[in-house]
Coordinates of C-alpha atoms (C1' of nucleotides) in Angstrom, one line a residue:
Chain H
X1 CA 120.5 107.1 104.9
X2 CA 122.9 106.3 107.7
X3 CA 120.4 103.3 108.3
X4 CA 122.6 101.5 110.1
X5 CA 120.0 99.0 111.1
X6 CA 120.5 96.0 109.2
X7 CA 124.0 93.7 109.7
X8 CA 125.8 93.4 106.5
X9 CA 124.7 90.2 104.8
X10 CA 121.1 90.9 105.9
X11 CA 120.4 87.9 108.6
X12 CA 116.5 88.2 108.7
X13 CA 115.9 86.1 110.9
X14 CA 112.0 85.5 110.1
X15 CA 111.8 87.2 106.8
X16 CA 109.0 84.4 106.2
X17 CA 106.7 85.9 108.8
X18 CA 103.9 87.6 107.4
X19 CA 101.1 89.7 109.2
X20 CA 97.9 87.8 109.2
X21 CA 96.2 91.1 106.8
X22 CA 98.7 90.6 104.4
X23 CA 98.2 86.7 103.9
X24 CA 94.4 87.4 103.9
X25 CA 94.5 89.7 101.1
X26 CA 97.0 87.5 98.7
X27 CA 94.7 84.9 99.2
X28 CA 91.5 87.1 98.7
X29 CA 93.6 88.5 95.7
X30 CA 94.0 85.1 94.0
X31 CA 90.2 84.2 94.6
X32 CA 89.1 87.5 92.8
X33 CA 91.8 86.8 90.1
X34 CA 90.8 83.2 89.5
X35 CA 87.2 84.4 89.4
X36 CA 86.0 82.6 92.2
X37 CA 84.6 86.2 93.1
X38 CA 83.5 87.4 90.1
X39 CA 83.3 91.0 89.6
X40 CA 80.1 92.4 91.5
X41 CA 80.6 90.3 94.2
X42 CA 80.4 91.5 97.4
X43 CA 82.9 90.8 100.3
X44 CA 81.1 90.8 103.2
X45 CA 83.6 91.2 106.5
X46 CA 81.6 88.8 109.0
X47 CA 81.3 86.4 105.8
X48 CA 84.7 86.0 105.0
X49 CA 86.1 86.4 108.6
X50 CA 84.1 82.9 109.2
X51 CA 85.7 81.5 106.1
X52 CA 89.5 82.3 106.9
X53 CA 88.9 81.3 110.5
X54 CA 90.2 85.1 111.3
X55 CA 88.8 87.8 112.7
X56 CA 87.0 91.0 110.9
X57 CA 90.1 92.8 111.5
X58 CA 92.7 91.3 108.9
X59 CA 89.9 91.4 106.3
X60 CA 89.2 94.7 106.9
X61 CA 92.3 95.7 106.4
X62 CA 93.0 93.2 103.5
X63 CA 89.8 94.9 101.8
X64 CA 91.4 98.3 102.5
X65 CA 94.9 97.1 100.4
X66 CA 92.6 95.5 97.5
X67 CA 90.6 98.8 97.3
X68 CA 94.5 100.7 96.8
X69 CA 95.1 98.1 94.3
X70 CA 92.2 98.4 92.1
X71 CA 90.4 95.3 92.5
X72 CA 87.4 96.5 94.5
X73 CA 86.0 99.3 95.1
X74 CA 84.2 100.2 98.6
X75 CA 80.9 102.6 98.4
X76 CA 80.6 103.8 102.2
X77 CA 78.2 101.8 104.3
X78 CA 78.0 99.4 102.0
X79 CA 80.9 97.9 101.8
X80 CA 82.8 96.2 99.0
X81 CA 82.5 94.8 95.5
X82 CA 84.6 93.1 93.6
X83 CA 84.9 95.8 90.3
X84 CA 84.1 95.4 86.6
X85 CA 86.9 96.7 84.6
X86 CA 85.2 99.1 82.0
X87 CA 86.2 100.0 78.3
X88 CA 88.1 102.6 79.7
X89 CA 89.4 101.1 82.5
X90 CA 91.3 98.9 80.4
X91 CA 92.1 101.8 78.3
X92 CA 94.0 103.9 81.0
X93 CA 95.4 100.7 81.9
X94 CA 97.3 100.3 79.2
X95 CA 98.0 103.3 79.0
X96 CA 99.7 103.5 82.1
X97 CA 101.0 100.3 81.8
X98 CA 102.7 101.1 78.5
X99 CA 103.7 104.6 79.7
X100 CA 105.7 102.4 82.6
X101 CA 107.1 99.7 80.7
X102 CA 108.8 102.0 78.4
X103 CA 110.9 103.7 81.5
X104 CA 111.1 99.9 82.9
X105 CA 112.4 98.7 79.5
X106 CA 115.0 101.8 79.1
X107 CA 116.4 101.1 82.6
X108 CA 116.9 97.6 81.9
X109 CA 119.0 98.0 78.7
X110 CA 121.2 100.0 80.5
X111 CA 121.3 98.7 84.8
X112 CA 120.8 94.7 84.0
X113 CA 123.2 92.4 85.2
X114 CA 124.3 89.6 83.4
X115 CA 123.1 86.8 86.0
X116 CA 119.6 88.4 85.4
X117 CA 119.6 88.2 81.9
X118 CA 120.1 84.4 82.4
X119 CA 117.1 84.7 84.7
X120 CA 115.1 86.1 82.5
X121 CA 116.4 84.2 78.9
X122 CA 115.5 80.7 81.4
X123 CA 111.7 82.0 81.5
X124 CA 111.3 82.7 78.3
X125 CA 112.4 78.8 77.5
X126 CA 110.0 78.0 80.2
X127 CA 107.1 80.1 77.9
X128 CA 108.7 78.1 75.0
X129 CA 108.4 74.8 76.2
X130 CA 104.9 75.8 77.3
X131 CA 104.2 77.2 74.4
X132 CA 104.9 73.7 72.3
X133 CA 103.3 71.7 74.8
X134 CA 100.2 73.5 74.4
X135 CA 100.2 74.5 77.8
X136 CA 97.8 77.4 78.1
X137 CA 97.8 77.9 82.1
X138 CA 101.7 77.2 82.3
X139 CA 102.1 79.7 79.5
X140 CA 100.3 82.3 80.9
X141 CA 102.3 81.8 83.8
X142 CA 105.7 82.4 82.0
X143 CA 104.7 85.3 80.2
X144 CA 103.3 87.0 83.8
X145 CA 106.8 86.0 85.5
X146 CA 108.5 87.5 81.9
X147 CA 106.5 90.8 83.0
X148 CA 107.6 91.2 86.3
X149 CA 111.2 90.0 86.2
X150 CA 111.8 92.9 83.0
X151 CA 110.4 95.1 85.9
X152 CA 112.9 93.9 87.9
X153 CA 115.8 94.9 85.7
X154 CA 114.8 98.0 85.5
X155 CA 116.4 97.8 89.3
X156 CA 113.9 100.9 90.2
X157 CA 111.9 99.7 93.5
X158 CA 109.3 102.6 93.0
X159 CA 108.7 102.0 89.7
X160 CA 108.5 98.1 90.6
X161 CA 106.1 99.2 93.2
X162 CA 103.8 101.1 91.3
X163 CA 103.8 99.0 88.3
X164 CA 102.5 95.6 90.5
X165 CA 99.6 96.4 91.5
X166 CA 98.4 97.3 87.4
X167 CA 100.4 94.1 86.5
X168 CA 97.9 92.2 88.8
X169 CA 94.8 93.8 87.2
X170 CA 96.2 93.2 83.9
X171 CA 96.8 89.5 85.0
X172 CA 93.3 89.1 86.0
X173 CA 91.7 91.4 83.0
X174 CA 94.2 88.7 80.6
X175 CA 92.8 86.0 82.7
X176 CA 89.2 87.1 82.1
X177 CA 89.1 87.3 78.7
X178 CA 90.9 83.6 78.5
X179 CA 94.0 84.6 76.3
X180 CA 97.0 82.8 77.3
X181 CA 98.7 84.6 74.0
X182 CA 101.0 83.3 71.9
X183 CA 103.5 86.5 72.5
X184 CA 106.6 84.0 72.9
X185 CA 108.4 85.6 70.2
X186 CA 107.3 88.9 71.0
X187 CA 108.6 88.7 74.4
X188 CA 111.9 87.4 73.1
X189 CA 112.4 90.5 70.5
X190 CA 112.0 92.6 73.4
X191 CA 113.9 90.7 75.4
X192 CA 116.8 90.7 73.4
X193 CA 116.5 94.6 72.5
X194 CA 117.6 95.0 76.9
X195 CA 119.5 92.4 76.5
X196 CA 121.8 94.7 73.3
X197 CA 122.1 97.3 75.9
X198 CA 120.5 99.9 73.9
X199 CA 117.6 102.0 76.0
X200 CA 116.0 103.3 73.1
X201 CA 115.9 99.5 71.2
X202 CA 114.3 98.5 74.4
X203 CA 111.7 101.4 74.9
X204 CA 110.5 101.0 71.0
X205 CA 110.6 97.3 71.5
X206 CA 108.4 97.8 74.8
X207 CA 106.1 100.3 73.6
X208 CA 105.4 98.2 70.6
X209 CA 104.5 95.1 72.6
X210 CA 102.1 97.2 74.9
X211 CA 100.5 98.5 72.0
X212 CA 100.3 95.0 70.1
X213 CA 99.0 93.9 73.8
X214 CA 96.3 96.2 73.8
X215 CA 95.5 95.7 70.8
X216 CA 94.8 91.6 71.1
X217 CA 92.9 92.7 74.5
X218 CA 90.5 95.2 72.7
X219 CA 89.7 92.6 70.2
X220 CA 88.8 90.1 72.7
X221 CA 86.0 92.8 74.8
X222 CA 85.1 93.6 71.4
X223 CA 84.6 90.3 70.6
X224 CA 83.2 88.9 74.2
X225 CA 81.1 92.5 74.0
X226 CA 79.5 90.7 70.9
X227 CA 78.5 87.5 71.9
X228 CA 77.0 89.4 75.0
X229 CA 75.5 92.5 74.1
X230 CA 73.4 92.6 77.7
X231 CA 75.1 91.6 80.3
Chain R
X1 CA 70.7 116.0 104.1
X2 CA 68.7 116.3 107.3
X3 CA 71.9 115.3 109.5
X4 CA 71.3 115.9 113.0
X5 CA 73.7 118.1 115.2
X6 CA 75.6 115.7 116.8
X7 CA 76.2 115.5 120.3
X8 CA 78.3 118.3 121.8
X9 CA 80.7 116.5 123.9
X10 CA 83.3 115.6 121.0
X11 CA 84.7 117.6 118.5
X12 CA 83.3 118.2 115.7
X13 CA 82.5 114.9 113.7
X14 CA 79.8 115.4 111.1
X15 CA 82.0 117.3 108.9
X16 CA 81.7 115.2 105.6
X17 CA 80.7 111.7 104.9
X18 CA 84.3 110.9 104.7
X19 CA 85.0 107.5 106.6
X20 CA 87.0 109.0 110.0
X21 CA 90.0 106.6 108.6
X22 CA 90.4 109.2 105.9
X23 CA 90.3 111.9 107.8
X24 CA 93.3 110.3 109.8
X25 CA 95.1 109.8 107.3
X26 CA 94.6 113.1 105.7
X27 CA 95.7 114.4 109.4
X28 CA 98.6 112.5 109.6
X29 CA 99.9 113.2 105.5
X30 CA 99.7 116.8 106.2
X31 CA 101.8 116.7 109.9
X32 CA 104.2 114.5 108.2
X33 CA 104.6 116.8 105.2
X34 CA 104.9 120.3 107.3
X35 CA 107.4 118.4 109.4
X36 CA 105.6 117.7 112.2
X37 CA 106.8 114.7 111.9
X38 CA 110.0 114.6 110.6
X39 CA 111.9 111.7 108.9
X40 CA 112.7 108.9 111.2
X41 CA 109.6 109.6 113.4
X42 CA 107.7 106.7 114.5
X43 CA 104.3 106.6 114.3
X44 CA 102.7 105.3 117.6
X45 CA 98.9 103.8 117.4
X46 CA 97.8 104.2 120.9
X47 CA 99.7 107.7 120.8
X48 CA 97.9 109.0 117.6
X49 CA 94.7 107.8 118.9
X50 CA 94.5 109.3 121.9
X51 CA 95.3 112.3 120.2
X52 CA 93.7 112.5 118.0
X53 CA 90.5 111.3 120.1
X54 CA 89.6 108.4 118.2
X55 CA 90.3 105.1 118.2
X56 CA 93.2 102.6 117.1
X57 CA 91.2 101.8 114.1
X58 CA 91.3 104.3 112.3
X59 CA 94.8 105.0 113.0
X60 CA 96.0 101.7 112.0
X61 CA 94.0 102.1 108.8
X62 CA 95.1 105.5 108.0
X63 CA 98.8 104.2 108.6
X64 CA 98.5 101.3 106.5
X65 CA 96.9 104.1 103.5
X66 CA 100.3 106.2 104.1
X67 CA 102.5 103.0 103.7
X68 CA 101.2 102.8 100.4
X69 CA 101.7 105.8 99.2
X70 CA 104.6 105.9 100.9
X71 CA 104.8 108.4 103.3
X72 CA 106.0 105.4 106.1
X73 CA 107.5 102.3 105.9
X74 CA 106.3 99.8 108.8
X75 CA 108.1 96.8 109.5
X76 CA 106.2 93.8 111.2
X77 CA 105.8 93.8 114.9
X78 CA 107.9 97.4 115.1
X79 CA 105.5 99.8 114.1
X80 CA 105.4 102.5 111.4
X81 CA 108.6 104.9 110.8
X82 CA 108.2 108.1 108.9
X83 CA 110.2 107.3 106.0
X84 CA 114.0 109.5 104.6
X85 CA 114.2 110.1 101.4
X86 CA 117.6 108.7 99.9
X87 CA 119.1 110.2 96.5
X88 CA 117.9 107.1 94.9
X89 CA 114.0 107.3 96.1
X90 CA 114.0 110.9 95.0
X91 CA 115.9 109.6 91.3
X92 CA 113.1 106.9 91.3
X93 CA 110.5 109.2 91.9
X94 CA 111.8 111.7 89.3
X95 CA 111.8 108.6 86.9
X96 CA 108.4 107.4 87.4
X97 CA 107.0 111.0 87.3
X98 CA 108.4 111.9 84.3
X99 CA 107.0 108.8 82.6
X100 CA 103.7 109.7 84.1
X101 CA 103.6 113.4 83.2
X102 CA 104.4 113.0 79.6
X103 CA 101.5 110.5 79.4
X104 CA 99.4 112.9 81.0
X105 CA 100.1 116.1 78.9
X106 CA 99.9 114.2 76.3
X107 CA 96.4 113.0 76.8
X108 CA 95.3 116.4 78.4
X109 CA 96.4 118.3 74.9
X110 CA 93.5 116.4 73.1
X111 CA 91.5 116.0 75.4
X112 CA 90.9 119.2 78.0
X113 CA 87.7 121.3 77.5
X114 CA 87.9 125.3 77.0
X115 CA 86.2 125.2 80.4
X116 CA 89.3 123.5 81.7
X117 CA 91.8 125.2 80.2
X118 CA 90.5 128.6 81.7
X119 CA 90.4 127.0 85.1
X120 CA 94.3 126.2 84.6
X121 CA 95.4 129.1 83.2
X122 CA 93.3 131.2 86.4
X123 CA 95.6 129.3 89.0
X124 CA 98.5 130.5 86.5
X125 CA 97.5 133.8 87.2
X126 CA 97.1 133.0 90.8
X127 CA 101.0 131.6 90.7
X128 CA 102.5 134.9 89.0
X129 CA 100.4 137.1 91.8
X130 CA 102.1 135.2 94.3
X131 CA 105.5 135.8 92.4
X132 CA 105.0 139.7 92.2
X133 CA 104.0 139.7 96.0
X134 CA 106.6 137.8 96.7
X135 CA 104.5 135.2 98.5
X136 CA 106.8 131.8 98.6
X137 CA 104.0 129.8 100.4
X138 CA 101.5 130.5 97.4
X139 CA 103.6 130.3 95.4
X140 CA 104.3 126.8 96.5
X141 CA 100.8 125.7 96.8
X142 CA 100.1 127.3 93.4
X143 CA 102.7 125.1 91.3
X144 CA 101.3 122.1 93.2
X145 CA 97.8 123.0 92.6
X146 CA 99.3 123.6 88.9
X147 CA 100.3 119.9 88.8
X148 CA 97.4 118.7 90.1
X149 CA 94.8 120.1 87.5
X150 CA 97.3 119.3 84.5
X151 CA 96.6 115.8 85.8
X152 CA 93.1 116.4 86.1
X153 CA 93.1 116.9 82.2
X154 CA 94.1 114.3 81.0
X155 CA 91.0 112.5 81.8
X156 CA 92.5 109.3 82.8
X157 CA 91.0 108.6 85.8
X158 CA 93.9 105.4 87.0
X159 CA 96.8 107.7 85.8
X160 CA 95.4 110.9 88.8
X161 CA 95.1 107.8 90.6
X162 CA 98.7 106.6 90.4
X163 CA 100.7 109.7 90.2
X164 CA 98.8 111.4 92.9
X165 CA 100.6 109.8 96.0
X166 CA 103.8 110.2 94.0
X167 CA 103.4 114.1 93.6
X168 CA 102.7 114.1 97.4
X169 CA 106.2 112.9 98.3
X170 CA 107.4 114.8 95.8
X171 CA 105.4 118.1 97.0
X172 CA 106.5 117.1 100.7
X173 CA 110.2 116.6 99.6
X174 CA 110.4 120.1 97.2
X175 CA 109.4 121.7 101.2
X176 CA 112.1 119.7 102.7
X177 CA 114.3 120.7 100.2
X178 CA 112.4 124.3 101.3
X179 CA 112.5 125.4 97.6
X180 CA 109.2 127.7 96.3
X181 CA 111.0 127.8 92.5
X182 CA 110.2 130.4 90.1
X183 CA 108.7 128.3 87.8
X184 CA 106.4 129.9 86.4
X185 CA 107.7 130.6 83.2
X186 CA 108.3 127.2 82.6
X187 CA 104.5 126.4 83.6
X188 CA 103.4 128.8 81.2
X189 CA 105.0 127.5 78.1
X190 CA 104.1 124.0 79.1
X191 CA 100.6 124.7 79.5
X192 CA 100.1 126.9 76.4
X193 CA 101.9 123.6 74.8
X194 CA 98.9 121.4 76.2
X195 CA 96.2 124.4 75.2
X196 CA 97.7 124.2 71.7
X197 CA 96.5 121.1 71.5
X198 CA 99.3 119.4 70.3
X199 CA 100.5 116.3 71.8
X200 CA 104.1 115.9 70.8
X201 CA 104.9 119.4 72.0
X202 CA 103.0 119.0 75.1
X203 CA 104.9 115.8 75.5
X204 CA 108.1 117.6 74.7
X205 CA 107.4 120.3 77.8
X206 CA 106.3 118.2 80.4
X207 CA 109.6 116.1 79.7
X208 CA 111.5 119.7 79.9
X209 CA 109.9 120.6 83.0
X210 CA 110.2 117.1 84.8
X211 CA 114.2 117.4 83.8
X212 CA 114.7 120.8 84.8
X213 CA 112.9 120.5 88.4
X214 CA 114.5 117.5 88.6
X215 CA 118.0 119.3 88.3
X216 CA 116.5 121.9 91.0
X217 CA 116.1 119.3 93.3
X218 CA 119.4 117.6 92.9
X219 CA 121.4 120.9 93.0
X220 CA 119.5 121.6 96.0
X221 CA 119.8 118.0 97.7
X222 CA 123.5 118.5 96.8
X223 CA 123.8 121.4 98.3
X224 CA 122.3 120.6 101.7
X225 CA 124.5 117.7 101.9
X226 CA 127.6 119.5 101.7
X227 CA 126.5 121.9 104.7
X228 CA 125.1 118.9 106.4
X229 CA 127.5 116.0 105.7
X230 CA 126.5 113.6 108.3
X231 CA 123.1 113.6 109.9
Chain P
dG1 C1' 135.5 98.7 131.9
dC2 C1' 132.9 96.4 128.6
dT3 C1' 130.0 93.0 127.4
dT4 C1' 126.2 90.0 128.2
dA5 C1' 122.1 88.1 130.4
dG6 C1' 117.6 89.0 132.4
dG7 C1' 113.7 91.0 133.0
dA8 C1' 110.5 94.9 132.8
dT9 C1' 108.0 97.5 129.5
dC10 C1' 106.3 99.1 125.3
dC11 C1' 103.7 98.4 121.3
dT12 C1' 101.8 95.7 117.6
dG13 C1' 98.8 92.0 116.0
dT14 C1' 94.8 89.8 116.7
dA15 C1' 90.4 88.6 118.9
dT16 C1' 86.0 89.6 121.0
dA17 C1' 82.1 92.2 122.1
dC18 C1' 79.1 95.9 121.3
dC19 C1' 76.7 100.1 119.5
dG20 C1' 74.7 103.3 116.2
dT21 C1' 73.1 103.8 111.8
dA22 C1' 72.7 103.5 106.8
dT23 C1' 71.0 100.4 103.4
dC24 C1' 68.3 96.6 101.7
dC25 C1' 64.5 93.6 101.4
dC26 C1' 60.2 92.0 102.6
dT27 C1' 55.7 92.7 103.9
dG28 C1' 51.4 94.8 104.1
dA29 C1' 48.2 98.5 103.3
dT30 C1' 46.1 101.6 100.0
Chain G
dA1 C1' 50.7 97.9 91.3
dT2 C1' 52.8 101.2 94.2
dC3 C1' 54.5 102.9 98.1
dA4 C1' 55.3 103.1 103.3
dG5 C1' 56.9 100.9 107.2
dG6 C1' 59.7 97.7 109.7
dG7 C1' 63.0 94.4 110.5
dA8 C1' 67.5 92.3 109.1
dT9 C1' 71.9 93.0 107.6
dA10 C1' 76.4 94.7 107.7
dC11 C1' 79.5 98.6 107.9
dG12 C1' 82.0 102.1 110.7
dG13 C1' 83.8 102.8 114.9
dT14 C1' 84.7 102.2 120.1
dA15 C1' 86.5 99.7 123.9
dT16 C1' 88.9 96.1 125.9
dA17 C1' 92.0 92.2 126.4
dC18 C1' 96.0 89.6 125.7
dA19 C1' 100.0 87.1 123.6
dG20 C1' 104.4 87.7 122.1
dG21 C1' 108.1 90.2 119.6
dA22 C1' 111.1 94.4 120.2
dT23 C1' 113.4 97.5 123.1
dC24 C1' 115.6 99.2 126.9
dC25 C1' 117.3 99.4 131.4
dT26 C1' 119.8 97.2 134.7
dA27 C1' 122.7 94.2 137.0
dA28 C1' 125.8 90.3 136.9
dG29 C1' 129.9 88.3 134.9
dC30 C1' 134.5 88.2 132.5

DNA sequence: GCTTAGGATCCTGTATACCGTATCCCTGAT
DNA sequence: ATCAGGGATACGGTATACAGGATCCTAAGC
């Protein structure tokens, strides 16, 4: 507190200036999410140093902030590797996931503002229109901007915080199993359980979805398991 | 396995096969929560290093590992900043722990082994010695350590993951706050809730306990500000 | 006297080069 | 076919260099 750092209105002057690391592992992020490194791939410093036109450093440290996320996992001297969620993985995904979404959903009900309600009700007609253009990609692309703006109602920065980096995993696990759900009218039950004001509406309405989510996910390993028994 | 003595000159280095960034950072956590470095304290790379006798590397890495758990905040080009702790961060952190403790009880009541449960119920003991002898520090270290293994029964191997760095701050902010509560009653009852076996009432406890020490640390927080009103 | 402009200085962000060593893979001998 | 040996590879860490933003001290200007 006391902070007096900052003028009021907030003039950042370069707020769009991001360190090199940072940029290197967004765009290492989306690579491993859009499965151009498939999990067991490994990231090899020198390799993609070369690649980026940067040097080891920013990929080292970009590889350090993927490992914290979840989406690789280093063994020591031998570098890193792009993981393979597990049964279980996904498991104490959701339930962590679901565990946060309930507090995220109860907070909402009760600290959204109006203006973000608008926000939120115009991406959901995004999903619509998506929906009923049978646009898979731009669906899936509502329903992960739905997910993170209900985060951001919950107008808790830590729980934001924690939450993104399993949001991301889920993304990618949702984007692995190729299921751009039809959870339009899902997401707008829920949506309109925060947007009634009461908490515990919104924390049955979340924890349902999470479980009905889970659910769908399961059946698509089990499924996927299946068809490839060996992998 | 057959590792050579190292060379005398240094300190000594072949401790562990743990990566000398995590070391750091291990170093640097435990300064920042004994106060070493209090709040406000900025972390300096080329200080550090030379200090520590090692290089910026590991430093960097190690400072980049506390931003995301929290410890600092670094903004571009200024260098890392141990980080204060407003009302709202500690409310946030309450929030998200709660969440994250119920799961966890909840999942450790079906799921810890006997061999568990003994080990949890040894550093109870361990927790009411230090009580009767009157031994704050234990006493400290054995609620934390109390924490830590409830966590370690539930199993869930992303949920440890997530709420560890959270009961850090939270450890390193109950010795700002320089409060060794008695809670060992309340530990008690919420662990024979958990050895019961029954989920709802180990649910029920942890969200007791999470409410009451979160009323500890407000009354306390409260308290300090009134003797301190402006830092 | 107070503010402002300049410049010196500190420190981060990034690059480059290099070393030791653990791991992997390939080859060759048994 | 198996196993040992010997590179090749790439990580972990050190050292050094340097550009440029941030900070601070000082001196000039109103």
């Amino acid at each position: 507190m006391s902070r007096q750092a900052d003028a009021p209105g907030s003039f950042d002057i370069d707020a769009d200036y991001k360190p090199l690391r940072d940029r290197v592992r967004d765009e290492l992020r989306q690579r491993i999410i859009d499965d151009v490194y498939p999990p067991g791939t490994r990231l090899i410093e020198t390799e993609l140093a070369a690649g980026l036109g940067v040097s080891r450093l920013p990929v080292r440290e970009a590889i350090r902030a993927l490992e914290s996320e979840g989406f690789v996992k280093t063994v020591p001297r031998r570098g890193a590797v792009v993981v393979e969620l597990s049964a279980q993985d996904v498991e104490e995904l959701f339930d962590v996931r679901e565990a946060l979404e309930v507090l995220a959903s109860r907070q909402a009900a009760t600290r959204a503002t109006k203006a973000e309600l608008r926000r939120v009700r115009s991406i959901l007609d995004r999903g619509r229109k998506a929906l009923e253009a049978g646009d898979r990609v731009a669906l899936g692309k509502a329903n992960e901007a739905f997910h993170d703006e209900i985060l951001k109602l919950s107008h808790n920065l830590l729980l934001q915080a924690v939450l993104e980096p399993l949001q991301g995993r889920l993304h990618w696990l949702l984007r692995q199993t190729g299921d751009p759900n039809d959870l339009f009218e899902e997401h707008s039950a829920w949506f309109e359980a925060i947007a009634s004001g009461s908490a515990d509406l919104a924390a049955e309405r979340a924890r349902g979805h999470a479980r009905l989510n889970r659910e769908i996910v399961r059946n698509l390993l089990a499924e996927r398991q299946h068809r490839a028994p060996s992998a």
